[in-house]
Short mmCIF file of C-alpha atoms in Angstrom, two decimals:
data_model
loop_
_atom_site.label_atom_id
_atom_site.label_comp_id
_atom_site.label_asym_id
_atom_site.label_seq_id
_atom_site.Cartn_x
_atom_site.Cartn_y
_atom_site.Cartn_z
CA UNK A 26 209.05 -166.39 -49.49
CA UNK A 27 206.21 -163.78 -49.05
CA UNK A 28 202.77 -164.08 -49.99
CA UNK A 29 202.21 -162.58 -53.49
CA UNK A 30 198.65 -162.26 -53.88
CA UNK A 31 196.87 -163.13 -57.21
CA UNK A 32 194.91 -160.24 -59.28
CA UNK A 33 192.78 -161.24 -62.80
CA UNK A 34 193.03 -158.50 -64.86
CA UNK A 35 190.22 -158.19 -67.94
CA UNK A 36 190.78 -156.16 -70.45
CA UNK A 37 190.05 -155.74 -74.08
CA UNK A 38 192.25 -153.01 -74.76
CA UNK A 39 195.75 -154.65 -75.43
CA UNK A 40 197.73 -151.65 -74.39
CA UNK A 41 195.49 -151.29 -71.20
CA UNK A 42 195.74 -154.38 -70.27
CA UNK A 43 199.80 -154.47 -70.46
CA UNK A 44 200.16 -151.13 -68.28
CA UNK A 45 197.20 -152.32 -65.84
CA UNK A 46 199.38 -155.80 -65.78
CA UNK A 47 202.66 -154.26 -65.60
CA UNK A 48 202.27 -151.63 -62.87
CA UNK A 49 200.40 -154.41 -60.58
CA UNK A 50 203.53 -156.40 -61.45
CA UNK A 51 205.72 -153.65 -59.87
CA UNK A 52 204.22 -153.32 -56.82
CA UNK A 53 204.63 -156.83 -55.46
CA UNK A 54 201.67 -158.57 -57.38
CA UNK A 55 201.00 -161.49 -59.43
CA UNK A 56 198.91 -160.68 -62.43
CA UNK A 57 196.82 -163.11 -64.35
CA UNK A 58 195.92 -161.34 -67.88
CA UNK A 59 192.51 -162.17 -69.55
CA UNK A 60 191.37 -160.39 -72.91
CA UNK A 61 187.36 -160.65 -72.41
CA UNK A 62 185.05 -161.69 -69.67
CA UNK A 63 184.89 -165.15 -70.84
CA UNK A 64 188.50 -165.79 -71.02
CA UNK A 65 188.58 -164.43 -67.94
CA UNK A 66 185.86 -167.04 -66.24
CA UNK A 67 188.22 -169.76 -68.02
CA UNK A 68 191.20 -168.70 -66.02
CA UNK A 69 189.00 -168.21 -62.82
CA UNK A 70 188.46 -172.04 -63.03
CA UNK A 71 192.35 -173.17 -63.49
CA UNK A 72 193.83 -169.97 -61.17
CA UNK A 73 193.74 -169.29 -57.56
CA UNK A 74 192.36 -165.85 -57.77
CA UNK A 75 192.62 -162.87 -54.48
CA UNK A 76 190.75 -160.10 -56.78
CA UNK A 77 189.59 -158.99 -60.04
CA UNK A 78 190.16 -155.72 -61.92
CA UNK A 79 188.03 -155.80 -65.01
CA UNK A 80 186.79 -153.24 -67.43
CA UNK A 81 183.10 -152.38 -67.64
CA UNK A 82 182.59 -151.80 -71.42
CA UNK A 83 183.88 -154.98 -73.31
CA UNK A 84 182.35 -157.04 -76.18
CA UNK A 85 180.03 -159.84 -75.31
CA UNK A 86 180.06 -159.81 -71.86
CA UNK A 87 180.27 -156.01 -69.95
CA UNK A 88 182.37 -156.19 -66.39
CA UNK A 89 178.62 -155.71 -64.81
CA UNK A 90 177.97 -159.18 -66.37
CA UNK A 91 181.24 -160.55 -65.18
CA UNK A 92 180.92 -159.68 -61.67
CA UNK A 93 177.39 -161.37 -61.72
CA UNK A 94 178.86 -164.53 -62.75
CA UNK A 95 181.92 -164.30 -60.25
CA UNK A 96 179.26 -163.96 -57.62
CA UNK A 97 177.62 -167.22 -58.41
CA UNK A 98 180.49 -169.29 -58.02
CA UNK A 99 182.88 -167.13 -56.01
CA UNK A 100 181.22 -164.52 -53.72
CA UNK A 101 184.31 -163.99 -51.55
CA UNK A 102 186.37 -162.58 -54.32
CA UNK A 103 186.20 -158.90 -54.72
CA UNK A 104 185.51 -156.95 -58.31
CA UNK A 105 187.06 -154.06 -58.97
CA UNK A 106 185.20 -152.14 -61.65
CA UNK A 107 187.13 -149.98 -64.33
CA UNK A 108 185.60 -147.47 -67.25
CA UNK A 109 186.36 -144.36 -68.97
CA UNK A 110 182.78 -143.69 -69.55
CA UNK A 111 181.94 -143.50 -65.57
CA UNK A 112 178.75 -141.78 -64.08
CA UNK A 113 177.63 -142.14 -60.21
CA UNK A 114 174.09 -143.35 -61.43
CA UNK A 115 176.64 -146.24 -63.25
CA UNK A 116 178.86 -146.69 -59.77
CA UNK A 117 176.04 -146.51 -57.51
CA UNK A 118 174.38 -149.54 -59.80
CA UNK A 119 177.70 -151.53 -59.81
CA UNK A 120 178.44 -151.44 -56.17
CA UNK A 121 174.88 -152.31 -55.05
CA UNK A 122 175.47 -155.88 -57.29
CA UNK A 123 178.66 -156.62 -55.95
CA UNK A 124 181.37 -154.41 -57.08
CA UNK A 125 184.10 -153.30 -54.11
CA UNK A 126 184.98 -150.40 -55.98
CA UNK A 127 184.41 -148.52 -59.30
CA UNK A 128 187.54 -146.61 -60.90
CA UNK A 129 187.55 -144.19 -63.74
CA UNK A 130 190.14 -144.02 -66.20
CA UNK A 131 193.03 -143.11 -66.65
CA UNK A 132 194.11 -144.73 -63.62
CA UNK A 133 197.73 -143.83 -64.38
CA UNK A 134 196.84 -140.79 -63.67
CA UNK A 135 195.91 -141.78 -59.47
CA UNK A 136 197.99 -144.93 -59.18
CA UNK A 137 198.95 -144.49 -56.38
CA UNK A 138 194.98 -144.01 -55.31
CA UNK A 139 194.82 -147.11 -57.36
CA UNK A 140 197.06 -149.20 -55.48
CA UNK A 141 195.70 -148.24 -52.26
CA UNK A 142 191.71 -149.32 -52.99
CA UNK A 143 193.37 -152.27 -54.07
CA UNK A 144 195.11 -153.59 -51.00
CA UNK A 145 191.77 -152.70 -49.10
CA UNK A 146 190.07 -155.13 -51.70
CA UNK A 147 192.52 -157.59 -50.52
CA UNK A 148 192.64 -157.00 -47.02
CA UNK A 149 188.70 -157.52 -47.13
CA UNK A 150 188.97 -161.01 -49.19
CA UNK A 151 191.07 -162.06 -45.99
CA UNK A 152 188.86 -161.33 -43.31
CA UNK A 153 185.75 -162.63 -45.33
CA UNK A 154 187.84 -165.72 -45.82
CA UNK A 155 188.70 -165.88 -42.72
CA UNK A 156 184.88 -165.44 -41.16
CA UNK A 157 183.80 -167.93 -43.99
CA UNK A 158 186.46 -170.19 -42.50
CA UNK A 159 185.46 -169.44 -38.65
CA UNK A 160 182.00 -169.77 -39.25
CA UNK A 161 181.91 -173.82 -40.78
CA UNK A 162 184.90 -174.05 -37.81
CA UNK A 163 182.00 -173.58 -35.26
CA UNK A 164 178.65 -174.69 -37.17
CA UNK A 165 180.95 -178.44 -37.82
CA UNK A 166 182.15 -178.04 -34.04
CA UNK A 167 178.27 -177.58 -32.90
CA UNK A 168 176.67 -180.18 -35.46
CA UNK A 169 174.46 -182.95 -34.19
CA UNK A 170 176.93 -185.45 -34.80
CA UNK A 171 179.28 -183.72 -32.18
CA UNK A 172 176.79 -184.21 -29.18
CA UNK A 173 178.17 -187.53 -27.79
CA UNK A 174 175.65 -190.05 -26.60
CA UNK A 175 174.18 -193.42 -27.57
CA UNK A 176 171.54 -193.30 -24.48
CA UNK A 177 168.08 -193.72 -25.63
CA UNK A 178 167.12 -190.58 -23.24
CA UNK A 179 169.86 -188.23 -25.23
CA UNK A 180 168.72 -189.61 -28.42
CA UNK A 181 165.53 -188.63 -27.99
CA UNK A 182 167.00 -185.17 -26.82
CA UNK A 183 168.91 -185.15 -30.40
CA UNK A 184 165.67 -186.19 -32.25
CA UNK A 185 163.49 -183.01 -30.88
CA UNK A 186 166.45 -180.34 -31.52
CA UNK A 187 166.81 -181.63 -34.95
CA UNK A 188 163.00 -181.23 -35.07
CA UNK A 189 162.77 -177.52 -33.59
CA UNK A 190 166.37 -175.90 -34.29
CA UNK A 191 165.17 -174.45 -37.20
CA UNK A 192 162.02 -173.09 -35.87
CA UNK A 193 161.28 -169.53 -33.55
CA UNK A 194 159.95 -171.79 -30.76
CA UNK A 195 161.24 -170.70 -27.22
CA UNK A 196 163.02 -173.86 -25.72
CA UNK A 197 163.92 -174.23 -21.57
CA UNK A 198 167.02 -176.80 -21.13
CA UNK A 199 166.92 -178.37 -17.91
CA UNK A 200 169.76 -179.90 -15.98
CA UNK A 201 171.97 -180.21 -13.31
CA UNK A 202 175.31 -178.35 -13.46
CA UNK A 203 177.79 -179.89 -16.36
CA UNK A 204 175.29 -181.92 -17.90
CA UNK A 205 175.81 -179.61 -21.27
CA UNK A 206 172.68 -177.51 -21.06
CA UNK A 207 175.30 -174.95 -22.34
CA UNK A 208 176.31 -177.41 -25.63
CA UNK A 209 172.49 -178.07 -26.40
CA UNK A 210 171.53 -174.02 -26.84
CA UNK A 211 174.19 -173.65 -29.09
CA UNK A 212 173.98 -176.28 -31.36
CA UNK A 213 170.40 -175.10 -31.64
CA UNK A 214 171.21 -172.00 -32.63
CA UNK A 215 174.01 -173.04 -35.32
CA UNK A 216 171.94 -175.46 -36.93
CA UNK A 217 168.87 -172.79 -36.76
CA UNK A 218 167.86 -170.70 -39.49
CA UNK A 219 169.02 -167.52 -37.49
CA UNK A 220 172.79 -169.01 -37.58
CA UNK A 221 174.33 -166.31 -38.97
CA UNK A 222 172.48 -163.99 -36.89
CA UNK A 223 174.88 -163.26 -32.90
CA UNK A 224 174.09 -165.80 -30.38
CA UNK A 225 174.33 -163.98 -27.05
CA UNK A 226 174.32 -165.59 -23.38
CA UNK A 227 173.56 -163.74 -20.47
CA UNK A 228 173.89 -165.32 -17.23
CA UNK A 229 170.78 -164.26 -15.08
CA UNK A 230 172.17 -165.17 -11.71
CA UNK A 231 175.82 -163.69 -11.97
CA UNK A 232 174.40 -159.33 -11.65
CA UNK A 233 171.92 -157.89 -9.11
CA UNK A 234 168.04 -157.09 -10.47
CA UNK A 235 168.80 -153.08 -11.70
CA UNK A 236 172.36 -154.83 -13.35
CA UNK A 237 170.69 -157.34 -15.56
CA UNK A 238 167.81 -155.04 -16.22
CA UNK A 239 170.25 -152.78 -17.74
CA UNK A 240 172.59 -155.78 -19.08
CA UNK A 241 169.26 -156.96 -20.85
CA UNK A 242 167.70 -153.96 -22.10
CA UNK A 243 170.12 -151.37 -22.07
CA UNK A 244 169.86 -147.58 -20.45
CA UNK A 245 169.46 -143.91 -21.50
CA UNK A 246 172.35 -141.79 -21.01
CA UNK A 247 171.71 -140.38 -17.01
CA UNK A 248 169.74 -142.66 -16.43
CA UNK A 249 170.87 -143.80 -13.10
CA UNK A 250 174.55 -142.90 -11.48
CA UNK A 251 177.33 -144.54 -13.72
CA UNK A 252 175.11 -144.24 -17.20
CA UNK A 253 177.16 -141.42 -18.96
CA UNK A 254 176.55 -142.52 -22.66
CA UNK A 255 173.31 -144.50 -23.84
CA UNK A 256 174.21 -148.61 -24.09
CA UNK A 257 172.22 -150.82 -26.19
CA UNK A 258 171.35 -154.46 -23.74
CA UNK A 259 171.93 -157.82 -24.76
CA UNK A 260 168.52 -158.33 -26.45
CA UNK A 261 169.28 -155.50 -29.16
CA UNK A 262 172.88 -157.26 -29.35
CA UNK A 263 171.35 -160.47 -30.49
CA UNK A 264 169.04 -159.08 -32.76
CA UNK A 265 168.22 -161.29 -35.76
CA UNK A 266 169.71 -163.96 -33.62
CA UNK A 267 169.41 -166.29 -30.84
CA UNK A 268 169.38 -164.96 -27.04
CA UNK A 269 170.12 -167.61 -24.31
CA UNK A 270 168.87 -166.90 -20.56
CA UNK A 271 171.69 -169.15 -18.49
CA UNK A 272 170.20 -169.74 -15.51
CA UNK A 273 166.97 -168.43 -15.92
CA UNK A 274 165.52 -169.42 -12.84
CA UNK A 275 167.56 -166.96 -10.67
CA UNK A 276 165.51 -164.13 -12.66
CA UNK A 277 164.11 -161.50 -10.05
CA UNK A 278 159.97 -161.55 -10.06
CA UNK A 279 160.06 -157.91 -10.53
CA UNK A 280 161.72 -158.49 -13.97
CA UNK A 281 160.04 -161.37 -14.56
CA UNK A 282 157.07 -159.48 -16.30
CA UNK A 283 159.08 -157.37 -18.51
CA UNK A 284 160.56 -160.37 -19.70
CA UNK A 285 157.30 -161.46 -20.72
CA UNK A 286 156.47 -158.35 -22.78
CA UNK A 287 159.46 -159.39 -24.79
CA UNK A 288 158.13 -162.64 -25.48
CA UNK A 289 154.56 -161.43 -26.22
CA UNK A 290 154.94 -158.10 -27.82
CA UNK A 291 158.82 -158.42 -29.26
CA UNK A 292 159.40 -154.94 -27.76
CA UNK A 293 160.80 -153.47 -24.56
CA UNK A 294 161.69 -150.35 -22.93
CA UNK A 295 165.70 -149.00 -22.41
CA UNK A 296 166.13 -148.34 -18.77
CA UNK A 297 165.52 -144.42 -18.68
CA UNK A 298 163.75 -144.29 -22.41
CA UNK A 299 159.55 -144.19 -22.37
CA UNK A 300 159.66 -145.51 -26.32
CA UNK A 301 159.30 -149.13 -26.95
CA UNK A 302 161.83 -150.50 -28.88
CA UNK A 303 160.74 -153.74 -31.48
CA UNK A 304 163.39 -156.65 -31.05
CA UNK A 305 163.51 -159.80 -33.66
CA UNK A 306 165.29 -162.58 -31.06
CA UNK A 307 164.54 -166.00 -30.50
CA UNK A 308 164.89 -167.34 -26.77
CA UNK A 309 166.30 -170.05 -25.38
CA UNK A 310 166.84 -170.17 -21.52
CA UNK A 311 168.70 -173.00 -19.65
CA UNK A 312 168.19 -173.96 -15.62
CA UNK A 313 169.58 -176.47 -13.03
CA UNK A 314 166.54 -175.92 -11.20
CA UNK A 315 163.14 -177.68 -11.40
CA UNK A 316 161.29 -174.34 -12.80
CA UNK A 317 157.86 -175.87 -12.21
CA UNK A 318 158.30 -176.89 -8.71
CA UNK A 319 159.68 -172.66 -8.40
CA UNK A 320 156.24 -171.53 -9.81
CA UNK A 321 154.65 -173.82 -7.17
CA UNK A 322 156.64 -172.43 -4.16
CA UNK A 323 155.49 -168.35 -6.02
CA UNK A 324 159.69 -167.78 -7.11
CA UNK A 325 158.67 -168.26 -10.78
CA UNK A 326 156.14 -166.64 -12.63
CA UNK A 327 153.61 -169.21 -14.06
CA UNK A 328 152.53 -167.97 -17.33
CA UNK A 329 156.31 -167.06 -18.07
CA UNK A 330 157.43 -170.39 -17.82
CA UNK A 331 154.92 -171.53 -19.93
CA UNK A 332 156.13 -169.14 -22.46
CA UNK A 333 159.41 -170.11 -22.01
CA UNK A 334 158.71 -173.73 -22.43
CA UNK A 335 156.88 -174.20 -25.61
CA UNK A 336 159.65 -176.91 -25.94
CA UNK A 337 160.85 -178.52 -23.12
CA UNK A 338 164.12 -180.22 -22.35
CA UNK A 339 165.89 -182.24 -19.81
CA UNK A 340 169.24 -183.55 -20.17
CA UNK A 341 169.93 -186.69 -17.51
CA UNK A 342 172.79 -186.45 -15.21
CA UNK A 343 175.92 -188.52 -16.22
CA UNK A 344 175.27 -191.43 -13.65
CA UNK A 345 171.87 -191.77 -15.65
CA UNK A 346 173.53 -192.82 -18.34
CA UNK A 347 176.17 -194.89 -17.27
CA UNK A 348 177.13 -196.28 -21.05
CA UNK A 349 178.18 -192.89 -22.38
CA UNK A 350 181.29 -192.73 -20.25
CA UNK A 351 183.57 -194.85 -22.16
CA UNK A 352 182.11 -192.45 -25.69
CA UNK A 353 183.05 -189.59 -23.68
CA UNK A 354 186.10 -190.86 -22.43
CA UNK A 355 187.65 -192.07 -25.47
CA UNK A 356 186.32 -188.20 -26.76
CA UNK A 357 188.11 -186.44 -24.13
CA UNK A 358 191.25 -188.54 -24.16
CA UNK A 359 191.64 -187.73 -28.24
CA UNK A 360 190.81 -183.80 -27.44
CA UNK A 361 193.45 -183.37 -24.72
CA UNK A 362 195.95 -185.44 -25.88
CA UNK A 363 195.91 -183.25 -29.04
CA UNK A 364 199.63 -182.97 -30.62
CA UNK A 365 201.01 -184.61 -27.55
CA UNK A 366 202.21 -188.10 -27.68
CA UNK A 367 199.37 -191.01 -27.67
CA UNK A 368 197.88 -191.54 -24.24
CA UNK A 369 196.31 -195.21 -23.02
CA UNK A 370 194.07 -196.21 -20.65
CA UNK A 371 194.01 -199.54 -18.92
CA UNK A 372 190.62 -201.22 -18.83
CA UNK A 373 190.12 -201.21 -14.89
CA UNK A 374 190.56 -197.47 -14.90
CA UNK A 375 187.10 -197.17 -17.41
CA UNK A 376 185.29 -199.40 -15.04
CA UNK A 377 186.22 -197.65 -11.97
CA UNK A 378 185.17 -194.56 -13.77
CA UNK A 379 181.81 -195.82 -14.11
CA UNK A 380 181.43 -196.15 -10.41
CA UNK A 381 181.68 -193.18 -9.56
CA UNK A 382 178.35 -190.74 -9.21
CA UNK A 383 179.38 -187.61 -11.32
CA UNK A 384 178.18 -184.69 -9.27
CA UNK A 385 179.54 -182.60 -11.86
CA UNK A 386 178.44 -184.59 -14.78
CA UNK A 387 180.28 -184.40 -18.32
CA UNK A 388 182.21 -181.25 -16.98
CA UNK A 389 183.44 -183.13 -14.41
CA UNK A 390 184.43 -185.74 -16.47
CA UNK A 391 186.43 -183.57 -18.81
CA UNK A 392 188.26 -181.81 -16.07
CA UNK A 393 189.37 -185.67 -14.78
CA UNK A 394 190.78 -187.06 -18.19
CA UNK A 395 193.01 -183.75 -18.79
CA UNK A 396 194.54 -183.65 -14.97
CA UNK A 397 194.99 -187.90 -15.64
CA UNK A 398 196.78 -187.40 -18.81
CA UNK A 399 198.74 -184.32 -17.94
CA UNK A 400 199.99 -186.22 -14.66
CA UNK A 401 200.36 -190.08 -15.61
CA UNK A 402 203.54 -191.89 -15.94
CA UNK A 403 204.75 -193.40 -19.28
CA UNK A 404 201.89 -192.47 -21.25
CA UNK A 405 199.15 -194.83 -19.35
CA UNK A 406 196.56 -193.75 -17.24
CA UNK A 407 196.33 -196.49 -14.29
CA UNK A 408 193.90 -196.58 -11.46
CA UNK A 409 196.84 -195.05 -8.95
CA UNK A 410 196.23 -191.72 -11.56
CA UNK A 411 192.39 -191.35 -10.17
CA UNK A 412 192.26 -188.49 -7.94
CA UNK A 413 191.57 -189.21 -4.28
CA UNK A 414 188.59 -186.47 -4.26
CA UNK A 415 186.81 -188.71 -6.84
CA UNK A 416 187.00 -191.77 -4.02
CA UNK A 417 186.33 -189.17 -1.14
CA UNK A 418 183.40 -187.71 -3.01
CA UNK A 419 181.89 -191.71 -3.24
CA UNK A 420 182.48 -192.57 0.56
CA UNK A 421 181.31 -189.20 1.78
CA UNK A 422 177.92 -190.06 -0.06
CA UNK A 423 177.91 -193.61 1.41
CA UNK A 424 179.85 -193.94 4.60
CA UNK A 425 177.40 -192.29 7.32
CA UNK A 426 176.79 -192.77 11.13
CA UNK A 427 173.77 -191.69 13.02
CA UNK A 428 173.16 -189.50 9.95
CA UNK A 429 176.91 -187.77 10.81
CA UNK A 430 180.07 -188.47 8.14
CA UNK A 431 183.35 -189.87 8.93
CA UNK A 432 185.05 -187.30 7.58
CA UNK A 433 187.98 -186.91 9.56
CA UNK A 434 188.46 -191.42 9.08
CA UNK A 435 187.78 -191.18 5.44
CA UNK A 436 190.26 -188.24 4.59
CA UNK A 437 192.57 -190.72 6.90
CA UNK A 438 191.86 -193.69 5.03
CA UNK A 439 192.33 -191.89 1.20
CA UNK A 440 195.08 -190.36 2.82
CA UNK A 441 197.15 -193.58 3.41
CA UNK A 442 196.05 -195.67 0.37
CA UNK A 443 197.74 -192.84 -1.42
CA UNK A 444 200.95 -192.54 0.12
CA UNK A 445 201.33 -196.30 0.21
CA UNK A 446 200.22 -196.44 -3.94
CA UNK A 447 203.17 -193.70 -4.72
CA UNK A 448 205.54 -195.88 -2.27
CA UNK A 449 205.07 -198.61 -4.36
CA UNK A 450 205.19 -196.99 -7.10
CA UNK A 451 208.86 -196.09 -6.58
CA UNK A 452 209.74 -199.68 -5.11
CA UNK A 453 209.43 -197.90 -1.18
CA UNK A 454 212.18 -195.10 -2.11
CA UNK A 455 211.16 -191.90 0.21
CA UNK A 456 213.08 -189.19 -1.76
CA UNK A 457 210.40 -190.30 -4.94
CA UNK A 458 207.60 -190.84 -3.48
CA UNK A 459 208.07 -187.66 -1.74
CA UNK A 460 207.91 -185.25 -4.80
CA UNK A 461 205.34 -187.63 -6.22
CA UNK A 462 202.91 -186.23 -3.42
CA UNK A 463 203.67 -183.11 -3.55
CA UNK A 464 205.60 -183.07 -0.10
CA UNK A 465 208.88 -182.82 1.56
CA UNK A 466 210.52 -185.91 2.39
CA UNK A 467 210.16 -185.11 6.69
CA UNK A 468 206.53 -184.68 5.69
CA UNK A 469 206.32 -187.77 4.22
CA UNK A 470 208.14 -189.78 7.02
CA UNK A 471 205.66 -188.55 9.50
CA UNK A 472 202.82 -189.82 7.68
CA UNK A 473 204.52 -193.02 7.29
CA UNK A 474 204.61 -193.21 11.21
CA UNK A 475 201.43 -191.74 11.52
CA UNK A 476 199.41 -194.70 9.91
CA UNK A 477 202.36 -197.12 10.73
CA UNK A 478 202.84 -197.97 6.86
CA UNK A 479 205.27 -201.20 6.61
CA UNK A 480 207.60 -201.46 3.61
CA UNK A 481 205.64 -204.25 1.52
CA UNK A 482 207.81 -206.19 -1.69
CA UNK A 483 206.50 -205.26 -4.90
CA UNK A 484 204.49 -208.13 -6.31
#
């Protein structure tokens, strides 16, 4: 059955009311009659309510007065405004409290006018529920509760954002690669007083210095060869709202100072324009590089990164913090699991997955749980389930001779462990085992010669 949308419709005038009611009725609408404003408040409590047509002149409380008082308690419901005693000083008045639209009477006389303002009102209540709806989507998704970590170091991390998000303070994230530098900017700016201002991330190492300059700042039509129409930057994007430098430290010198006049003077210049122009942005940046070993070796300007780091932040890697792996494992498996039937994980897989050193941190991490569950067998992740590359990855960092890896002997090694693991896995039957891997069945065989594998009994 389609949606009918709801409409309160205040009236004093009996007959008024009735037509207003009645040609709503005939258009596809559901009408809820009230006879006064405070009826219609009543029914606002006990109704589920899309939009509100109400007159303006009424005993004891005016439709002005109404739409105040719908405002309080429901600001996402729109108030259309009806009179026969209109002016535009009147309409100008009602729409800057509130009103979506003021209507003279008759309005039998432009229904059809009529029924059009009114499916605008509605189409406007569903977007703005909609954004309302997105909006506590991403500030419960980017809450402090949602950072996942019971290490003393990351609680500490928690304690200062809490402290700062709702402050201007520039903050510099430190971090290797997947450690969630990425996670920490934005739940600063969602839980900041600016969080209903644009968050925009620009990624300082991905465009060449005249790119970001004009990615940044924007550009003057003719400017240089490609400009044909003027282009606001990222910095005017953001304004009101948070701007996050990813990867700060790949920043050119040259643009390095004009990135401090932002910071000092809140204004810049448009590439091709000679007038400043005043920007309201708070700046976080994020790094995988040591910035103040870069301002030692001259790469980084000095009094820049101290501008940048009125709050400092570094997030450890993942093999740091050894204990969060099961939390973020038990996180992960819920998220990507999602829907699909319940996946479990025997315990020796968890402790093997604390062995390993995490080169790619919590990103890493994620990436492994969603290939495990998307590949294992009968619902349970085992050990066999572990990609090779995670084992490769550990013996590449430890097996060494004279300084040189045995690469070509531990790719051999991984190699045959894993072809013997799917062999067993399908009690020694080639055809399986075969499609398992990933390879034809002659392929197979000759790797079974290769490393002279023996038919073992399943134990």
């Amino acid at each position: 059955m389609a949606f009918r949308p709801s409409i309160l419709v205040v009236d004093d005038e009996p007959n008024s009311l009735f037509g207003i009611c009645q040609a709503l009725t005939d258009e596809g609408f559901q009408t809820i009659p009230a006879k006064n404003g405070r009826e219609a408040l009543e029914k606002l409590k006990t109704n589920s309510v899309n939009l509100i047509i109400t007159d303006e002149k009424m005993p004891d409380l005016s439709g002005t007065e109404l739409l105040l008082e719908v405002k309080k308690t429901h600001p996402h419901i729109p108030v259309i405004l009806i009179t026969a005693y209109g002016s535009v000083s009147m309409a100008v008045e009602t729409l800057k409290k509130g009103a979506f639209y003021f209507f003279e009477k008759p309005i039998f006389e432009k229904l059809e006018r009529f029924i059009i303002i009114i499916r605008q009102a509605l189409k406007t209540q569903e977007m703005a529920k909609e954004i309302d709806f997105l909006r506590k989507e991403v500030t419960e998704k980017y809450s402090f509760p949602n950072i996942i970590s019971n290490h003393p170091k990351m609680l500490e991390i928690f304690e200062i954002i809490s402290k700062v998000a709702e402050t201007d303070a520039t903050i510099l994230i430190q971090g290797e690669s997947g450690t969630g530098k990425d996670l920490i900017a934005k739940t600063i700016h969602y839980n900041s007083l600016r969080k209903e201002k644009p968050l925009v991330t620009v990624n300082c190492g991905a465009l060449t210095e005249s790119l970001l300059t004009s990615e940044l700042f924007g550009h003057k039509r003719g400017s240089f060869t490609g400009a044909v129409k003027d282009a606001i930057g990222r910095f005017q994007a953001a304004e009101g709202g948070t701007v996050v430098l990813d990867e700060i430290g790949e920043i050119p010198i040259n643009l390095q100072k004009t990135l401090l006049r932002v910071i000092e003077e809140k204004e810049f210049e448009r590439v091709g324009d000679s007038q400043p122009t005043k920007v309201d942005v708070r700046i976080i940046s994020t790094t995988n590089r040591n910035l103040q070993e870069e301002v030692g070796k001259g790469n980084f300007r000095d009094d820049l990164f101290y501008r940048l780091s009125i709050v400092p932040i570094t997030i450890p890697p993942l093999r740091e913090r050894i204990s969060d792996i099961p939390l973020l494992v038990n996180y992960f498996l819920k998220k990507f699991q999602k829907g699909k039937v319940p996946v479990r994980m025997e315990p020796g897989v968890m402790e093997q997955l604390k062995t390993f050193s995490w080169s790619g941190n919590v990103r890493e991490l994620a990436n492994i749980i969603q290939q495990m569950i998307m590949f294992c067998r009968r619902n349970t992740i085992i050990i066999d389930d572990l990609p090779p590359r995670l084992f490769l990855k550990e013996e590449m960092g430890q097996r060494k001779e004279g300084g040189k890896v045995q690469l070509m002997k531990i790719v051999s090694d991984l190699e045959k462990k894993w072809i013997v693991s799917k062999l067993k896995e399908t009690d020694w039957n080639q055809e399986k085992a075969a499609k398992l891997l990933g390879i034809t069945r002659k392929m197979l065989t000759n790797r079974i010669n290769k490393y002279n594998v023996k038919p073992q009994k399943n134990r």
